[in-house]
CSV table of C-alpha atoms in Angstrom, one decimal:
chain,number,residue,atom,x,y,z
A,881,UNK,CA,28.3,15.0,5.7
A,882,UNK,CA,28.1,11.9,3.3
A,883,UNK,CA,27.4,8.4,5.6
A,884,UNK,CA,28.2,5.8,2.6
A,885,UNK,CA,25.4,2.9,2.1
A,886,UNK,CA,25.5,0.2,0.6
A,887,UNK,CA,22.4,-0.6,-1.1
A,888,UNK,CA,20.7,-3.3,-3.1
A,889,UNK,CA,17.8,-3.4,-5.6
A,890,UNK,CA,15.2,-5.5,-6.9
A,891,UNK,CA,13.0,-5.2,-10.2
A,892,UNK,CA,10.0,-7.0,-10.5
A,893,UNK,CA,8.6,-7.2,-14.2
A,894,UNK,CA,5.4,-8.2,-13.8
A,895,UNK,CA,2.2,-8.8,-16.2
A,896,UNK,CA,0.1,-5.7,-14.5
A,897,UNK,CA,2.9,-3.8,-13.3
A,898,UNK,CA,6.9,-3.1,-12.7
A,899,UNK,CA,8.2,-2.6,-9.3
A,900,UNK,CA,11.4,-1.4,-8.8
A,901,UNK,CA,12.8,-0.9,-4.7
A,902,UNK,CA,15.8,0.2,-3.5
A,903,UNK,CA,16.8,-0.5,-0.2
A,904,UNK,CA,20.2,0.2,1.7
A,905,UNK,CA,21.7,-2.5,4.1
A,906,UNK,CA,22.2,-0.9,7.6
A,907,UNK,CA,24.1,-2.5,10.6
A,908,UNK,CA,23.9,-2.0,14.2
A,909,UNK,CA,25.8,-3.6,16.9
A,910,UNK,CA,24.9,-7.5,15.9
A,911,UNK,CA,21.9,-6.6,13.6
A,912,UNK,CA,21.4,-6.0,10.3
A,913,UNK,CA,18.3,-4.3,8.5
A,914,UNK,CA,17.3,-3.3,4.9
A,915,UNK,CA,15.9,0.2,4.6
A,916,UNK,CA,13.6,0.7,1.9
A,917,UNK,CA,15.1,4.3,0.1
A,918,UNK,CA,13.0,4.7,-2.7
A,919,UNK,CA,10.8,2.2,-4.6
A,920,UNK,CA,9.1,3.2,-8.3
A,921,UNK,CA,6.0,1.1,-9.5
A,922,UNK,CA,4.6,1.5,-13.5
A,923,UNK,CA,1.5,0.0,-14.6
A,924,UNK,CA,3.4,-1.4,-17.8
A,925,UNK,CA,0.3,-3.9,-18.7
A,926,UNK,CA,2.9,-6.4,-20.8
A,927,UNK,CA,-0.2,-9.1,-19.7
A,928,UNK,CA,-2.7,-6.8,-22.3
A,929,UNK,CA,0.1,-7.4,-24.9
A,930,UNK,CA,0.5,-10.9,-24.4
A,931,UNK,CA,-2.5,-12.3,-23.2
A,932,UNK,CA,-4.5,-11.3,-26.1
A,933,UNK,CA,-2.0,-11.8,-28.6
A,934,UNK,CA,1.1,-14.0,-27.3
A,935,UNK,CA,3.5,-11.2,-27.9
A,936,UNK,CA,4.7,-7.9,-26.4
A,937,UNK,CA,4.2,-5.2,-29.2
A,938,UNK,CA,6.6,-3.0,-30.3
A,939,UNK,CA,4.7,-0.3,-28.8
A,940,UNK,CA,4.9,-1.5,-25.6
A,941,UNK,CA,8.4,-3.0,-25.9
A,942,UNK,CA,9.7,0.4,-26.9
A,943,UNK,CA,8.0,1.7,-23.1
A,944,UNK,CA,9.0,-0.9,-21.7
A,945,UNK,CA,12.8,0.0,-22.8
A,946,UNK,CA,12.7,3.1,-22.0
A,947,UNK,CA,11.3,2.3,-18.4
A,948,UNK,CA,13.9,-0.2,-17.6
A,949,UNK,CA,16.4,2.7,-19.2
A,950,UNK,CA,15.4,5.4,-16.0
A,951,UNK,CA,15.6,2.3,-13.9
A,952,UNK,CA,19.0,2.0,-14.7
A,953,UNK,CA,19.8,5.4,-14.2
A,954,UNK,CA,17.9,5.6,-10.8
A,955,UNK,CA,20.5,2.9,-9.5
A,956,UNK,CA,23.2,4.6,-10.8
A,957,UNK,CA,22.3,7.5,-8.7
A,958,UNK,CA,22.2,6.1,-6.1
A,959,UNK,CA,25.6,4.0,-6.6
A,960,UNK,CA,23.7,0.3,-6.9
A,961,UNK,CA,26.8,-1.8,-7.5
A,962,UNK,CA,26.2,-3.8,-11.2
A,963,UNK,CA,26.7,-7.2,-9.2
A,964,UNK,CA,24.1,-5.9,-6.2
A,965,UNK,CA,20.7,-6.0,-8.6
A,966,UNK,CA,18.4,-8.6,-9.5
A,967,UNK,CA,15.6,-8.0,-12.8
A,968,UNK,CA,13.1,-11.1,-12.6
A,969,UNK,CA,10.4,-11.3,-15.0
A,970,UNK,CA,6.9,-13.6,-14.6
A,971,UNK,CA,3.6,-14.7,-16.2
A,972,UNK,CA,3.8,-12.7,-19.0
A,973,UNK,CA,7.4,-12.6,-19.9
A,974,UNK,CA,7.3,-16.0,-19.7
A,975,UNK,CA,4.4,-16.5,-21.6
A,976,UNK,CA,5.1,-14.3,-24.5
A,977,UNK,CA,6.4,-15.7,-27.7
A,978,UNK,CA,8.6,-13.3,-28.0
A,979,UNK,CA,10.1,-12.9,-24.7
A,980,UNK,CA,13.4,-14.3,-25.0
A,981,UNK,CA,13.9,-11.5,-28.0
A,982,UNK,CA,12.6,-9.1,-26.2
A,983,UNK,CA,15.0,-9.5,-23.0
A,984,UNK,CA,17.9,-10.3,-25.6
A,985,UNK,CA,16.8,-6.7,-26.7
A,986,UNK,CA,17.1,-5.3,-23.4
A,987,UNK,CA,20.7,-6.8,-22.6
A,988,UNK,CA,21.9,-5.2,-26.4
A,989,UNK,CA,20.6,-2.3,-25.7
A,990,UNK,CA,20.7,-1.3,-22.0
A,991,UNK,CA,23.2,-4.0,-21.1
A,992,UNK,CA,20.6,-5.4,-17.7
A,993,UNK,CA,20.2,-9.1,-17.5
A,994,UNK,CA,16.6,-9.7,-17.2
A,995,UNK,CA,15.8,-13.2,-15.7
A,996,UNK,CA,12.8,-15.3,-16.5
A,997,UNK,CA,11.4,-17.2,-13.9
A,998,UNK,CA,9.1,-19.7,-13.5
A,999,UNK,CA,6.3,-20.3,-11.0
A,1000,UNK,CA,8.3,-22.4,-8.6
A,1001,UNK,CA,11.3,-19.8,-8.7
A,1002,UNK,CA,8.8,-17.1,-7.8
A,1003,UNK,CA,7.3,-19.0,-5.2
A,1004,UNK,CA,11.0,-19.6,-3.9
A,1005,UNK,CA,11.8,-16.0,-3.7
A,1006,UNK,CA,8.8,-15.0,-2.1
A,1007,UNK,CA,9.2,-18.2,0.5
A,1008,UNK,CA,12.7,-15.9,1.9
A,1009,UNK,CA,10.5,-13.1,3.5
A,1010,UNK,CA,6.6,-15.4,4.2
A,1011,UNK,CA,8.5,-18.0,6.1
A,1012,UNK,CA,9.7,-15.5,8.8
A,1013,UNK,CA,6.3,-14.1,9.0
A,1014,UNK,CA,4.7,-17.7,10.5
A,1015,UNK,CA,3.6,-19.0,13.6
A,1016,UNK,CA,5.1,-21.9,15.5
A,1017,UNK,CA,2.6,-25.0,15.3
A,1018,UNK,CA,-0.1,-23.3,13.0
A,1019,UNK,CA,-0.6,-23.9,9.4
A,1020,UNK,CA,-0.9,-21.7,6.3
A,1021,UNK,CA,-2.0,-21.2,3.0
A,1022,UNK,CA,0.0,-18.6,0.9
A,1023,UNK,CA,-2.0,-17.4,-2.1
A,1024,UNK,CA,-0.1,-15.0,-4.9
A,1025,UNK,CA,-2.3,-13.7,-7.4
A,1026,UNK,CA,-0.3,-11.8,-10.3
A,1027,UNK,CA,-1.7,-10.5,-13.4
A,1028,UNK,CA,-1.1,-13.8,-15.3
A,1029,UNK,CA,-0.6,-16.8,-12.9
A,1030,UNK,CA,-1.6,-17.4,-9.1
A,1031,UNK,CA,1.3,-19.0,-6.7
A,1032,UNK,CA,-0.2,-21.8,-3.8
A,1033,UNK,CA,2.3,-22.6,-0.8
A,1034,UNK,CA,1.2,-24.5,2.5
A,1035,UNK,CA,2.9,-24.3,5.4
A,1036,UNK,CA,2.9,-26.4,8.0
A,1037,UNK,CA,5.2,-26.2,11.0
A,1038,UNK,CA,6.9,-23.4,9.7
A,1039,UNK,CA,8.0,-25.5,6.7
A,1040,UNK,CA,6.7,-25.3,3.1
A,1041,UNK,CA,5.5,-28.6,2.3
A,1042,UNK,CA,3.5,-28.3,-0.8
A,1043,UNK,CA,3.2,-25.7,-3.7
A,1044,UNK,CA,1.9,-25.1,-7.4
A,1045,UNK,CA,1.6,-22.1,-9.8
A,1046,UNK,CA,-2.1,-22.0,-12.1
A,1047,UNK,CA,-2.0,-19.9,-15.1
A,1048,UNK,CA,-4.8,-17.9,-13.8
A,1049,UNK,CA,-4.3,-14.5,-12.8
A,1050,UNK,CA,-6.4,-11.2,-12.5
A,1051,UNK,CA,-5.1,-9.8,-16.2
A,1052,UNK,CA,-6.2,-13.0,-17.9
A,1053,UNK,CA,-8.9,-13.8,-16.4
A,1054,UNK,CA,-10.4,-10.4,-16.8
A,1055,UNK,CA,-9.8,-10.2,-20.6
A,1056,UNK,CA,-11.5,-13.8,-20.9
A,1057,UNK,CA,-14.6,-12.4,-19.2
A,1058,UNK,CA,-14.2,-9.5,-21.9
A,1059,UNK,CA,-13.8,-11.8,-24.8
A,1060,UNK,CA,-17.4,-13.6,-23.5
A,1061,UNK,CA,-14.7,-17.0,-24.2
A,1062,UNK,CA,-16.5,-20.5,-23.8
A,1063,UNK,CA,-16.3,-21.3,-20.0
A,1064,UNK,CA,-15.2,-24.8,-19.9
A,1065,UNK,CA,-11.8,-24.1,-20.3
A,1066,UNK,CA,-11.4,-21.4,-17.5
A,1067,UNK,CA,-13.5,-24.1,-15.5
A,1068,UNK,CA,-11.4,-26.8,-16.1
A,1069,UNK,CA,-8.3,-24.5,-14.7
A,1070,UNK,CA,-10.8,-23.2,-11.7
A,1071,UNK,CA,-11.5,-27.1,-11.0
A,1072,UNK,CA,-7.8,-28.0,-10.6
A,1073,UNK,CA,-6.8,-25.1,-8.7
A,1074,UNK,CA,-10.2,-26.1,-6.5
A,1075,UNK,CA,-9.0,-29.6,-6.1
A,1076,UNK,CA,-5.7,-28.7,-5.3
A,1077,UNK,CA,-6.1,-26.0,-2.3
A,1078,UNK,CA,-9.3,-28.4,-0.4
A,1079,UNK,CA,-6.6,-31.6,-0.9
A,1080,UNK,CA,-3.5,-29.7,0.6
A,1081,UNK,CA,-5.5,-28.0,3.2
A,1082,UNK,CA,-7.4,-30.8,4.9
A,1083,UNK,CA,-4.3,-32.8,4.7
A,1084,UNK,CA,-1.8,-30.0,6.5
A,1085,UNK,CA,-4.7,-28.9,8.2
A,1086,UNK,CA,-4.7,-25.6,7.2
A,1087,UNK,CA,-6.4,-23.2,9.7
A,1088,UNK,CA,-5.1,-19.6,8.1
A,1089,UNK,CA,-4.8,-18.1,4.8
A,1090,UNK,CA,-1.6,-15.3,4.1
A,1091,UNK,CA,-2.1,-13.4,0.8
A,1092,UNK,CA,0.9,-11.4,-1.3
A,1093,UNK,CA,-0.3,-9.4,-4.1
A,1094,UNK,CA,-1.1,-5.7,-5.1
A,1095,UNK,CA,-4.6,-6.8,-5.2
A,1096,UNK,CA,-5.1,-7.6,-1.7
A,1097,UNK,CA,-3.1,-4.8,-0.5
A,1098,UNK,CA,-5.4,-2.6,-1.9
A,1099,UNK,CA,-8.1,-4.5,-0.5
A,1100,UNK,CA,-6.8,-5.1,2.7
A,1101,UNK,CA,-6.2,-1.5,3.0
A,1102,UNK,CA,-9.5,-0.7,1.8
A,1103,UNK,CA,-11.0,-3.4,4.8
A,1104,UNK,CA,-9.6,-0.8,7.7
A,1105,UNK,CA,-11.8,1.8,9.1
A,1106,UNK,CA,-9.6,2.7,11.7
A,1107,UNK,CA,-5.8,3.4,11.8
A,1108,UNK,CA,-4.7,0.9,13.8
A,1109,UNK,CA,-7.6,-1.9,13.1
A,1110,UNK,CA,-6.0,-5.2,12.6
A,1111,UNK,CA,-2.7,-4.8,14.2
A,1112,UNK,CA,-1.7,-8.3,13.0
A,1113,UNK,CA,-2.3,-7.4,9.3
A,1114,UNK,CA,-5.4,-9.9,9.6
A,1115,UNK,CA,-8.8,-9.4,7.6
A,1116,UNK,CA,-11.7,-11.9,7.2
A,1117,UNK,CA,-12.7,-13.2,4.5
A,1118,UNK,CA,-16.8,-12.1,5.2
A,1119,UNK,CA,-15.1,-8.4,5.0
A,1120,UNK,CA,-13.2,-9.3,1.7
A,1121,UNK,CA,-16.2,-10.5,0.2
A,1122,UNK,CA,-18.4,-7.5,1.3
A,1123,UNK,CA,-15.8,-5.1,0.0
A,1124,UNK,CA,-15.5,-7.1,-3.8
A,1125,UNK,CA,-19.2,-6.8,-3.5
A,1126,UNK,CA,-19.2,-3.3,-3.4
A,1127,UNK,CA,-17.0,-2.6,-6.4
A,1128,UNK,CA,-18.6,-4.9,-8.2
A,1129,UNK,CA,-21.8,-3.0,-8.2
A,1130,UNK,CA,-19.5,-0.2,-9.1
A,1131,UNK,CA,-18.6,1.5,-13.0
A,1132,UNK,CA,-15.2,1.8,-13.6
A,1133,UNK,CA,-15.3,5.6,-13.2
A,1134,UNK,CA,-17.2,5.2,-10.0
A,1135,UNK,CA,-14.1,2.8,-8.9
A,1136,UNK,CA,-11.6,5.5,-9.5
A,1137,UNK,CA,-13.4,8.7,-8.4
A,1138,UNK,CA,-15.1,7.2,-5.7
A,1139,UNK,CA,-13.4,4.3,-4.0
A,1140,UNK,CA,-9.9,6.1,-5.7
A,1141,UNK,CA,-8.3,3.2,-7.0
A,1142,UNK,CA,-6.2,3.9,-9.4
A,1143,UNK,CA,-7.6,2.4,-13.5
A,1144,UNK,CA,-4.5,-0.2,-13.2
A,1145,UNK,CA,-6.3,-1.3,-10.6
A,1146,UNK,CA,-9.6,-0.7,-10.7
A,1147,UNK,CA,-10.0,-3.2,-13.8
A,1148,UNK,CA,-8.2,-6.0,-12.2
A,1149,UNK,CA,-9.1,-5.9,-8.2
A,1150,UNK,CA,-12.1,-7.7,-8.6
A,1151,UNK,CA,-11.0,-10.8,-11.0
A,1152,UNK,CA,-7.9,-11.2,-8.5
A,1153,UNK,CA,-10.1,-10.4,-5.6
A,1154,UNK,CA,-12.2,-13.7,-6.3
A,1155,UNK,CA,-8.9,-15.9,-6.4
A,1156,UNK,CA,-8.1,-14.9,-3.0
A,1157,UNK,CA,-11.7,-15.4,-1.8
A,1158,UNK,CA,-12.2,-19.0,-3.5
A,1159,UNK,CA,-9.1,-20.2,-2.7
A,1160,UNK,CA,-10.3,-19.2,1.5
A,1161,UNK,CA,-13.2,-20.5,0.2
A,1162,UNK,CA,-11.7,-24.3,-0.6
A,1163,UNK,CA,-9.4,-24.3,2.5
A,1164,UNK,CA,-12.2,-23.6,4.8
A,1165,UNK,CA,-10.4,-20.2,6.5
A,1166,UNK,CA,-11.7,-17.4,7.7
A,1167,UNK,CA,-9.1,-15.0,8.3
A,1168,UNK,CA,-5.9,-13.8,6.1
A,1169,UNK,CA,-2.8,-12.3,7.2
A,1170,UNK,CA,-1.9,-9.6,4.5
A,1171,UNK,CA,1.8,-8.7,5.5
A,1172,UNK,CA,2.7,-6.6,2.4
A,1173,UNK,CA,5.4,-7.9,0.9
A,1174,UNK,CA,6.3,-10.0,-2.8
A,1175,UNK,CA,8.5,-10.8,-5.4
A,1176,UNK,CA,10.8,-7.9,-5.2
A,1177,UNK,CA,11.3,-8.6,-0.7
A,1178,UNK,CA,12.0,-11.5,-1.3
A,1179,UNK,CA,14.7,-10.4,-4.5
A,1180,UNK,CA,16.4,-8.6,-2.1
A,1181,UNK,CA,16.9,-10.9,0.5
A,1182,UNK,CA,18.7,-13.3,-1.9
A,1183,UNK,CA,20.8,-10.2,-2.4
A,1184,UNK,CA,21.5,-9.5,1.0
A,1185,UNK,CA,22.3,-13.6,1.7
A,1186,UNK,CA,24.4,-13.8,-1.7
A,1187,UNK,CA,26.4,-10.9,-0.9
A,1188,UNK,CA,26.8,-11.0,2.8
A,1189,UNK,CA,30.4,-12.1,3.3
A,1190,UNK,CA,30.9,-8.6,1.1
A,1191,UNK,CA,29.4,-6.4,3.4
A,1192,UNK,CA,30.7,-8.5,6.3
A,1193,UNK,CA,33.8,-7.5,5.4
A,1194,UNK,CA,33.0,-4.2,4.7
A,1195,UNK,CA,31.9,-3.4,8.3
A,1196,UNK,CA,34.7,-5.1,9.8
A,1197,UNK,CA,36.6,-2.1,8.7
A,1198,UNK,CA,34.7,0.0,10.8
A,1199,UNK,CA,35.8,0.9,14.1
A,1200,UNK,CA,33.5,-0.7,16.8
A,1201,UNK,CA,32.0,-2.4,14.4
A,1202,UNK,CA,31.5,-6.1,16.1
A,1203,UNK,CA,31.8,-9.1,13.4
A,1204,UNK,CA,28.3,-10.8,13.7
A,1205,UNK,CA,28.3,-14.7,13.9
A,1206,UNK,CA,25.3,-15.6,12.3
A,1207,UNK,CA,24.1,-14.9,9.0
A,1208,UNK,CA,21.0,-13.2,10.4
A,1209,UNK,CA,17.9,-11.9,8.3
A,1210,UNK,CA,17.6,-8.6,7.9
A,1211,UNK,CA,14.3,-6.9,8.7
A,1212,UNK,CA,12.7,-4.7,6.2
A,1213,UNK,CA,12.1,-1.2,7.5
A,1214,UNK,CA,10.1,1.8,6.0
């Protein structure tokens, strides 16, 4: 028996990797959920590209197409309306010289709109699903590390009052350790992003850090020794350091046969693993809340507020289907 969904989905081009999730909007008495149906990430690397060189080569623009191309087919499959799917693109999108060709390329050829967005919009997006994730009278620092830029946002009072992007992320920094580069420029950029995070924090009295990213997934994940360890997705920064030690004293095929990380990752945990850390560091926290979610959640909750008068009416078709009141925000659900 076919049960209809409706479904939304949200691809994140980023400069390590592209995310694409699908989830279907569900609705229940007054509630409404988002069920995640099936979600597709490839370690497309664009930041390698663009980093190095300031463009996306025709290699990897030619991958890149034909990535985007069984994206576009996966939502067809599963009946993603054409207006009910966002594509936002980052650091190295952004960065490349040849990005606005590229995504010109992309609208010729595949006919998807691919949207370039800058720090602040990022940080916007991601603000939809962090803000229903704090505490009433305690005060946050959100740190984002991507593969080319990391994202600050305090929180205080369950409000955002404070925010700025760095052009430092685990892919770039990396490579400039690689390319033995002169240190003063990267230290002039660590200095800022220093001065920035101890200012903010002392003055909204930061007392907890929340951190978004593949990168402290993995080593949030990694920080568990039990199942159900850390109930409040919480790890401390001691055991963050401890485990970044580790891998460091690790060769890259010790990190994927050993600690199985996967070489995407393996390469980049530990560059983006000493944001996070400093930026505890320069706040003076000891603990992180890791939730697991990014760009792409909060994608999809724009979708879901955007488009909510549509599936309003769509359930009100339904019989015994009561017409909510609120616009409520839906919970994301495995």
């Amino acid at each position: 028996m076919e049960y209809p969904l409706l479904k939304l989905a949200a691809i994140d081009i980023g400069s390590n990797a592209v995310r694409c999730q699908i989830s279907a909007v569900l609705h229940y008495g007054d509630r409404y959920r988002l069920k995640r149906v099936e979600y597709v990430r490839y370690p497309l690397r664009l930041g390698e590209d663009v980093f190095a060189t300031g463009q996306i080569s025709e290699k990897k623009q030619a991958k890149f197409i034909k990535f985007l191309h069984a994206l576009k087919l996966l939502m067809e499959v599963h009946d993603v309306a054409p207006n009910h799917f966002l594509i936002c693109a980052t650091s190295a999108m952004r960065t490349a010289q040849n990005g606005p060709a590229v995504a010109a390329r992309i609208q010729q050829e595949l006919g998807l709109t691919v949207q370039v967005i800058d720090g602040q919009d990022e940080a916007a997006y991601i603000n939809r699903v962090i803000e229903n994730l704090l505490e009433d009278k305690k005060h946050y620092l959100h740190i984002d590390v991507g593969g080319g830029s990391t994202e600050f946002n305090i929180y205080h009072n369950r409000r955002k009052v404070a925010s700025q992007s760095f052009e430092v992320g685990s892919i770039r920094r990396m490579q400039q350790e690689e390319a033995g580069m002169s240190t003063e420029a990267m230290r002039e950029t660590w200095q800022r992003m220093e001065e920035w995070v101890s200012e903010n924090a002392r003055r909204y009295h930061v007392s907890r850090a929340i951190g978004t990213g593949g990168n402290i997934n993995k080593l949030y994940s990694m920080a568990q020794t039990a199942p159900d360890k850390a109930a409040d997705k919480a790890v401390t920064r001691k055991r963050i350091a401890t485990i970044l030690d580790q891998l460091t004293g690790m060769t890259m095929e010790q990190r994927v046969n050993v600690a199985l990380l996967n070489p995407d990752r393996a390469d980049v945990i530990v560059p983006a693993g000493h944001i996070y850390l400093s930026a505890m560091e320069w706040a003076n926290v000891h603990q992180m809340l890791v939730p697991d979610v990014g760009l792409k959640d909060g994608m999809l909750q724009a979708l879901f507020e955007d488009h909510f008068d549509e599936f309003r009416a769509a359930d009100d078709h339904k019989p015994g289907c009561p017409k909510p009141t609120v616009q409520s925000r839906p919970t994301e659900v495995e």
